[in-house]
mmCIF file of C-alpha atoms in Angstrom:
data_model
loop_
_atom_site.group_PDB
_atom_site.id
_atom_site.type_symbol
_atom_site.label_atom_id
_atom_site.label_comp_id
_atom_site.label_asym_id
_atom_site.label_seq_id
_atom_site.Cartn_x
_atom_site.Cartn_y
_atom_site.Cartn_z
ATOM 1 C CA MET R 1 56.471 -87.313 -27.098
ATOM 2 C CA LYS R 2 57.756 -83.770 -26.585
ATOM 3 C CA ARG R 3 55.322 -82.428 -29.190
ATOM 4 C CA LYS R 4 52.402 -84.159 -27.468
ATOM 5 C CA ARG R 5 53.482 -82.745 -24.114
ATOM 6 C CA TYR R 6 53.746 -79.256 -25.655
ATOM 7 C CA ASN R 7 50.221 -79.500 -27.111
ATOM 8 C CA ILE R 8 48.815 -80.541 -23.728
ATOM 9 C CA GLU R 9 50.555 -77.656 -21.957
ATOM 10 C CA LEU R 10 49.297 -75.212 -24.597
ATOM 11 C CA ALA R 11 45.724 -76.445 -24.204
ATOM 12 C CA TYR R 12 45.867 -76.048 -20.422
ATOM 13 C CA TYR R 13 47.309 -72.553 -20.848
ATOM 14 C CA PHE R 14 44.282 -71.385 -22.822
ATOM 15 C CA VAL R 15 41.861 -73.098 -20.428
ATOM 16 C CA ARG R 16 43.435 -71.390 -17.420
ATOM 17 C CA LYS R 17 43.531 -68.032 -19.185
ATOM 18 C CA ASN R 18 39.798 -68.168 -19.961
ATOM 19 C CA LEU R 19 39.060 -69.350 -16.435
ATOM 20 C CA TYR R 20 40.927 -66.415 -14.889
ATOM 21 C CA ILE R 21 38.918 -63.990 -17.028
ATOM 22 C CA PHE R 22 35.720 -65.714 -15.889
ATOM 23 C CA VAL R 23 36.843 -65.484 -12.239
ATOM 24 C CA ILE R 24 37.581 -61.753 -12.540
ATOM 25 C CA ILE R 25 34.118 -61.195 -14.022
ATOM 26 C CA LEU R 26 32.515 -63.154 -11.157
ATOM 27 C CA LEU R 27 34.508 -61.247 -8.544
ATOM 28 C CA SER R 28 33.601 -57.933 -10.154
ATOM 29 C CA LEU R 29 29.889 -58.777 -10.158
ATOM 30 C CA PHE R 30 29.982 -59.950 -6.564
ATOM 31 C CA CYS R 31 31.886 -56.871 -5.370
ATOM 32 C CA LEU R 32 29.429 -54.680 -7.286
ATOM 33 C CA LYS R 33 26.565 -56.406 -5.471
ATOM 34 C CA LEU R 34 28.233 -55.684 -2.125
ATOM 35 C CA LEU R 35 28.824 -52.075 -3.162
ATOM 36 C CA ILE R 36 25.157 -51.568 -4.053
ATOM 37 C CA GLU R 37 24.052 -53.117 -0.759
ATOM 38 C CA ASN R 38 26.459 -50.950 1.292
ATOM 39 C CA SER R 39 26.176 -47.621 -0.523
ATOM 40 C CA SER R 40 24.783 -45.192 2.032
ATOM 41 C CA ASP R 41 25.759 -41.944 3.720
ATOM 42 C CA ASP R 42 26.518 -43.623 7.051
ATOM 43 C CA LYS R 43 29.008 -46.131 5.567
ATOM 44 C CA ASN R 44 32.495 -45.984 4.061
ATOM 45 C CA VAL R 45 34.784 -48.292 2.092
ATOM 46 C CA PHE R 46 35.881 -50.118 5.242
ATOM 47 C CA ASP R 47 32.322 -51.258 5.850
ATOM 48 C CA LEU R 48 32.530 -52.849 2.417
ATOM 49 C CA PHE R 49 35.720 -54.659 3.420
ATOM 50 C CA ILE R 50 34.009 -55.902 6.589
ATOM 51 C CA ALA R 51 31.044 -57.148 4.545
ATOM 52 C CA LEU R 52 33.404 -58.929 2.155
ATOM 53 C CA ASN R 53 35.008 -60.752 5.076
ATOM 54 C CA GLY R 54 31.673 -61.837 6.454
ATOM 55 C CA PHE R 55 30.614 -65.440 6.938
ATOM 56 C CA LEU R 56 28.269 -65.531 3.934
ATOM 57 C CA SER R 57 30.722 -63.906 1.511
ATOM 58 C CA ILE R 58 33.591 -66.181 2.471
ATOM 59 C CA SER R 59 31.671 -69.457 2.709
ATOM 60 C CA TYR R 60 29.360 -69.131 -0.281
ATOM 61 C CA PHE R 61 31.520 -67.209 -2.709
ATOM 62 C CA LEU R 62 35.216 -66.601 -2.006
ATOM 63 C CA ILE R 63 36.086 -70.166 -0.984
ATOM 64 C CA PRO R 64 34.314 -71.830 -3.975
ATOM 65 C CA ILE R 65 35.925 -69.406 -6.433
ATOM 66 C CA PHE R 66 39.371 -69.948 -4.941
ATOM 67 C CA LEU R 67 38.906 -73.722 -5.107
ATOM 68 C CA LEU R 68 37.955 -73.368 -8.757
ATOM 69 C CA ILE R 69 41.296 -71.680 -9.413
ATOM 70 C CA LEU R 70 43.163 -74.418 -7.526
ATOM 71 C CA THR R 71 41.344 -77.104 -9.497
ATOM 72 C CA SER R 72 42.393 -75.446 -12.732
ATOM 73 C CA HIS R 73 46.040 -75.372 -11.669
ATOM 74 C CA PHE R 74 46.235 -78.958 -10.431
ATOM 75 C CA SER R 75 44.170 -80.393 -13.319
ATOM 76 C CA GLN R 76 47.241 -80.796 -15.497
ATOM 77 C CA GLY R 77 47.330 -84.566 -15.306
ATOM 78 C CA LYS R 78 50.689 -86.004 -16.268
ATOM 79 C CA ILE R 79 52.259 -82.567 -16.565
ATOM 80 C CA GLN R 80 52.380 -82.383 -12.763
ATOM 81 C CA ASN R 81 54.438 -85.577 -12.755
ATOM 82 C CA TYR R 82 56.773 -84.285 -15.451
ATOM 83 C CA LEU R 83 57.304 -81.058 -13.537
ATOM 84 C CA MET R 84 58.470 -82.957 -10.471
ATOM 85 C CA PHE R 85 61.573 -84.183 -12.291
ATOM 86 C CA ARG R 86 62.796 -80.617 -12.780
ATOM 87 C CA PHE R 87 63.562 -80.406 -9.065
ATOM 88 C CA LYS R 88 66.223 -81.961 -6.878
ATOM 89 C CA ASN R 89 63.796 -84.209 -5.031
ATOM 90 C CA LYS R 90 60.116 -84.708 -4.260
ATOM 91 C CA ARG R 91 60.190 -82.430 -1.230
ATOM 92 C CA ASP R 92 61.649 -79.628 -3.306
ATOM 93 C CA TRP R 93 58.736 -80.145 -5.696
ATOM 94 C CA TYR R 94 56.333 -80.097 -2.729
ATOM 95 C CA HIS R 95 57.788 -76.792 -1.506
ATOM 96 C CA THR R 96 57.301 -75.354 -4.989
ATOM 97 C CA ASN R 97 53.621 -76.325 -4.878
ATOM 98 C CA VAL R 98 53.293 -74.760 -1.427
ATOM 99 C CA LEU R 99 54.819 -71.522 -2.693
ATOM 100 C CA TYR R 100 52.520 -71.574 -5.696
ATOM 101 C CA VAL R 101 49.474 -71.940 -3.415
ATOM 102 C CA ALA R 102 50.769 -68.983 -1.368
ATOM 103 C CA GLN R 103 51.189 -66.918 -4.552
ATOM 104 C CA LEU R 104 47.686 -67.806 -5.728
ATOM 105 C CA THR R 105 46.299 -66.795 -2.343
ATOM 106 C CA LEU R 106 48.086 -63.436 -2.409
ATOM 107 C CA ILE R 107 47.096 -62.694 -6.011
ATOM 108 C CA PHE R 108 43.490 -63.634 -5.280
ATOM 109 C CA LEU R 109 43.268 -61.300 -2.270
ATOM 110 C CA VAL R 110 45.011 -58.417 -4.042
ATOM 111 C CA THR R 111 42.648 -58.829 -6.998
ATOM 112 C CA VAL R 112 39.577 -58.682 -4.763
ATOM 113 C CA VAL R 113 40.847 -55.594 -2.916
ATOM 114 C CA ALA R 114 41.761 -53.865 -6.187
ATOM 115 C CA ILE R 115 38.290 -54.506 -7.629
ATOM 116 C CA ILE R 116 36.610 -53.095 -4.521
ATOM 117 C CA LEU R 117 38.801 -50.001 -4.469
ATOM 118 C CA MET R 118 38.200 -49.252 -8.149
ATOM 119 C CA GLN R 119 34.441 -49.745 -7.885
ATOM 120 C CA SER R 120 34.195 -47.662 -4.700
ATOM 121 C CA LEU R 121 36.479 -44.828 -5.779
ATOM 122 C CA PHE R 122 33.748 -42.270 -6.490
ATOM 123 C CA VAL R 123 30.999 -43.852 -4.408
ATOM 124 C CA LEU R 124 32.182 -44.360 -0.831
ATOM 125 C CA ASN R 125 34.198 -42.318 1.635
ATOM 126 C CA PHE R 126 37.853 -43.440 2.013
ATOM 127 C CA GLU R 127 38.596 -41.539 5.235
ATOM 128 C CA ASN R 128 40.306 -43.809 7.753
ATOM 129 C CA ASN R 129 37.675 -43.413 10.452
ATOM 130 C CA TRP R 130 34.932 -45.704 11.681
ATOM 131 C CA SER R 131 31.628 -44.910 10.008
ATOM 132 C CA ASP R 132 28.465 -44.036 11.907
ATOM 133 C CA PHE R 133 27.093 -47.425 10.893
ATOM 134 C CA ALA R 134 30.107 -49.260 12.376
ATOM 135 C CA ARG R 135 29.971 -47.299 15.635
ATOM 136 C CA ASN R 136 26.278 -48.121 16.040
ATOM 137 C CA TYR R 137 26.666 -51.756 14.965
ATOM 138 C CA TYR R 138 29.698 -52.459 17.186
ATOM 139 C CA VAL R 139 28.332 -50.571 20.157
ATOM 140 C CA TYR R 140 29.796 -53.150 22.567
ATOM 141 C CA HIS R 141 33.280 -52.623 21.124
ATOM 142 C CA ASN R 142 33.573 -48.865 21.544
ATOM 143 C CA THR R 143 36.884 -49.148 23.389
ATOM 144 C CA PHE R 144 38.397 -51.176 20.559
ATOM 145 C CA LEU R 145 37.037 -48.752 17.934
ATOM 146 C CA GLY R 146 38.592 -45.873 19.829
ATOM 147 C CA ASN R 147 42.014 -47.545 19.976
ATOM 148 C CA TYR R 148 42.315 -48.858 16.429
ATOM 149 C CA ARG R 149 41.516 -47.483 12.980
ATOM 150 C CA PRO R 150 39.426 -49.378 10.417
ATOM 151 C CA LEU R 151 42.409 -49.690 8.059
ATOM 152 C CA THR R 152 44.306 -51.729 10.658
ATOM 153 C CA TYR R 153 41.225 -53.851 11.272
ATOM 154 C CA SER R 154 40.691 -54.447 7.541
ATOM 155 C CA ILE R 155 44.314 -55.432 6.895
ATOM 156 C CA PHE R 156 44.241 -57.924 9.773
ATOM 157 C CA THR R 157 40.946 -59.473 8.663
ATOM 158 C CA PHE R 158 42.337 -59.906 5.149
ATOM 159 C CA LEU R 159 45.361 -61.602 6.728
ATOM 160 C CA LEU R 160 43.016 -64.050 8.455
ATOM 161 C CA LEU R 161 41.179 -64.668 5.189
ATOM 162 C CA GLY R 162 44.516 -65.289 3.475
ATOM 163 C CA LEU R 163 45.504 -67.815 6.134
ATOM 164 C CA LEU R 164 42.203 -69.635 5.639
ATOM 165 C CA LEU R 165 42.588 -69.812 1.855
ATOM 166 C CA PHE R 166 46.235 -70.864 2.153
ATOM 167 C CA LEU R 167 45.271 -73.658 4.577
ATOM 168 C CA LEU R 168 42.558 -74.911 2.207
ATOM 169 C CA GLY R 169 45.045 -74.713 -0.663
ATOM 170 C CA LEU R 170 47.533 -76.852 1.265
ATOM 171 C CA ILE R 171 44.872 -79.461 2.006
ATOM 172 C CA PHE R 172 43.814 -79.391 -1.642
ATOM 173 C CA SER R 173 47.357 -79.944 -2.913
ATOM 174 C CA ILE R 174 48.088 -82.818 -0.510
ATOM 175 C CA ILE R 175 44.867 -84.630 -1.419
ATOM 176 C CA THR R 176 45.740 -84.186 -5.086
ATOM 177 C CA ILE R 177 49.181 -85.739 -4.481
ATOM 178 C CA TRP R 178 47.473 -88.667 -2.775
ATOM 179 C CA THR R 179 44.617 -89.246 -5.248
ATOM 180 C CA ASN R 180 46.002 -87.634 -8.412
ATOM 181 C CA LYS R 181 42.415 -86.392 -8.912
ATOM 182 C CA PRO R 182 41.850 -82.642 -8.400
ATOM 183 C CA LEU R 183 38.075 -83.092 -8.548
ATOM 184 C CA VAL R 184 38.278 -85.371 -5.512
ATOM 185 C CA SER R 185 40.291 -82.668 -3.745
ATOM 186 C CA LEU R 186 37.665 -80.108 -4.712
ATOM 187 C CA LEU R 187 34.854 -82.234 -3.297
ATOM 188 C CA ILE R 188 36.680 -82.978 -0.027
ATOM 189 C CA VAL R 189 37.649 -79.357 0.650
ATOM 190 C CA MET R 190 34.143 -78.205 -0.274
ATOM 191 C CA LEU R 191 32.846 -80.774 2.202
ATOM 192 C CA LEU R 192 34.982 -79.148 4.907
ATOM 193 C CA ASN R 193 33.448 -75.808 3.968
ATOM 194 C CA ILE R 194 29.927 -77.263 4.080
ATOM 195 C CA ILE R 195 30.594 -78.767 7.526
ATOM 196 C CA ASN R 196 31.764 -75.363 8.733
ATOM 197 C CA ILE R 197 28.595 -73.752 7.307
ATOM 198 C CA ALA R 198 26.343 -76.380 8.898
ATOM 199 C CA VAL R 199 27.983 -76.070 12.327
ATOM 200 C CA THR R 200 27.808 -72.270 12.191
ATOM 201 C CA ILE R 201 24.185 -72.096 11.068
ATOM 202 C CA GLY R 202 23.182 -74.915 13.415
ATOM 203 C CA LYS R 203 24.923 -73.133 16.307
ATOM 204 C CA LEU R 204 26.544 -76.327 17.548
ATOM 205 C CA GLU R 205 28.468 -74.788 20.416
ATOM 206 C CA THR R 206 30.501 -77.908 21.165
ATOM 207 C CA LEU R 207 32.063 -77.859 17.663
ATOM 208 C CA SER R 208 32.006 -74.211 16.612
ATOM 209 C CA PRO R 209 35.098 -73.160 18.648
ATOM 210 C CA PHE R 210 37.209 -75.538 16.540
ATOM 211 C CA LEU R 211 36.022 -74.462 13.078
ATOM 212 C CA PHE R 212 36.733 -71.543 10.767
ATOM 213 C CA THR R 213 33.966 -69.058 11.499
ATOM 214 C CA ASN R 214 34.957 -68.115 15.041
ATOM 215 C CA HIS R 215 38.517 -67.457 13.893
ATOM 216 C CA LEU R 216 37.752 -65.043 11.045
ATOM 217 C CA ASP R 217 35.548 -62.414 12.678
ATOM 218 C CA LEU R 218 37.670 -60.325 15.058
ATOM 219 C CA MET R 219 34.739 -58.692 16.824
ATOM 220 C CA ASN R 220 33.020 -62.005 17.427
ATOM 221 C CA TYR R 221 36.303 -63.551 18.590
ATOM 222 C CA MET R 222 36.870 -60.768 21.131
ATOM 223 C CA TYR R 223 33.339 -61.234 22.445
ATOM 224 C CA MET R 224 33.726 -65.025 22.589
ATOM 225 C CA VAL R 225 37.012 -65.020 24.554
ATOM 226 C CA GLU R 226 36.221 -61.816 26.472
ATOM 227 C CA SER R 227 39.354 -60.203 25.064
ATOM 228 C CA ASP R 228 40.776 -56.952 26.424
ATOM 229 C CA GLN R 229 39.628 -54.313 23.932
ATOM 230 C CA ASN R 230 42.703 -52.212 24.642
ATOM 231 C CA LYS R 231 44.846 -54.867 22.958
ATOM 232 C CA PHE R 232 44.650 -56.135 19.410
ATOM 233 C CA PRO R 233 43.526 -59.813 19.484
ATOM 234 C CA ILE R 234 46.518 -61.289 17.647
ATOM 235 C CA GLY R 235 45.976 -64.531 19.564
ATOM 236 C CA ILE R 236 43.399 -65.457 16.925
ATOM 237 C CA THR R 237 46.262 -66.176 14.515
ATOM 238 C CA ILE R 238 47.581 -69.029 16.703
ATOM 239 C CA TYR R 239 44.686 -71.199 15.528
ATOM 240 C CA TRP R 240 45.660 -70.697 11.878
ATOM 241 C CA PHE R 241 49.411 -71.064 12.323
ATOM 242 C CA VAL R 242 48.982 -74.318 14.260
ATOM 243 C CA LEU R 243 46.661 -75.801 11.615
ATOM 244 C CA ILE R 244 48.906 -74.684 8.760
ATOM 245 C CA ALA R 245 51.996 -76.122 10.488
ATOM 246 C CA ILE R 246 50.274 -79.487 11.053
ATOM 247 C CA VAL R 247 49.017 -79.734 7.465
ATOM 248 C CA TYR R 248 52.353 -78.552 6.037
ATOM 249 C CA LEU R 249 54.377 -81.107 8.019
ATOM 250 C CA PHE R 250 51.972 -83.883 7.075
ATOM 251 C CA GLY R 251 52.387 -83.004 3.408
ATOM 252 C CA TYR R 252 56.163 -82.694 3.802
ATOM 253 C CA PHE R 253 56.557 -86.270 5.073
ATOM 254 C CA PHE R 254 53.718 -87.706 2.989
ATOM 255 C CA THR R 255 55.129 -86.460 -0.331
ATOM 256 C CA ASN R 256 58.312 -88.440 0.174
ATOM 257 C CA LYS R 257 56.221 -91.638 0.280
ATOM 258 C CA VAL R 258 54.878 -91.114 -3.243
ATOM 259 C CA ASP R 259 56.690 -92.333 -6.381
ATOM 260 C CA PHE R 260 55.824 -91.174 -9.881
ATOM 261 C CA ASP R 261 56.050 -93.060 -13.144
ATOM 262 C CA VAL R 262 56.803 -90.311 -15.637
ATOM 263 C CA GLU R 263 55.994 -92.470 -18.663
ATOM 264 C CA LYS R 264 52.589 -93.659 -17.475
ATOM 265 C CA GLY R 265 51.791 -90.599 -15.432
ATOM 266 C CA GLU R 266 50.964 -92.818 -12.476
ATOM 267 C CA LYS R 267 51.956 -92.685 -8.851
ATOM 268 C CA LYS R 268 52.533 -95.290 -6.188
ATOM 269 C CA PHE R 269 53.625 -95.279 -2.568
ATOM 270 C CA ALA R 270 57.250 -95.913 -1.762
ATOM 271 C CA ASN R 271 58.213 -98.489 0.812
#
């Protein structure tokens, strides 16, 4: 039994290792595409960061790639059930999964930033000033541009992206606990992403204030809520913290209702 478990773990190790290499290649190619599209005299590296955090980049590329990584982690079948018995209780195991999702999110973001910085090192300007392109493009936000540097803006937008990915990771993990099928989790979370895309493209104003897009773009958010440009719009984070808290608490109480049969690798709901 132990030998069989070891062989399964070893197989998943090699699968994940090859997947991570594939993901790094995909990220490198995508960042290179963005670099080529944004290489001009009136732009700098911060314009590249802004482009990376755009609606199209996040919805059509970053989210699917991140979900692919999550699917790889949670597609360990019975091993996930075995791992649970290493902890004091099911909630301790749940917290470990939450921390792992947070670590994956951080590593993913750091990897993307590192790739961009390395590719842009001898191509774009790294001076911490708004580019001519940004000043012309955000002409209605001149007061904000004068008060805050692009580095601060970029760090905050990456924080928002991290909160989005962490939220999707939490939803993914809870659905996997419920169904024991990571592919089902992948499909459901992708469906949420598709709904967000459809609402954004369709400009459904009654729904758009509640979905992701309006809470990722700082400039658009300030315009939407008529924010004071002399103050940094940290209120945008309330949306993410509330959603994360709700999903986290749901998973916290839901996990305790699930029992695992370590021999059969099955789960059932406790009374």
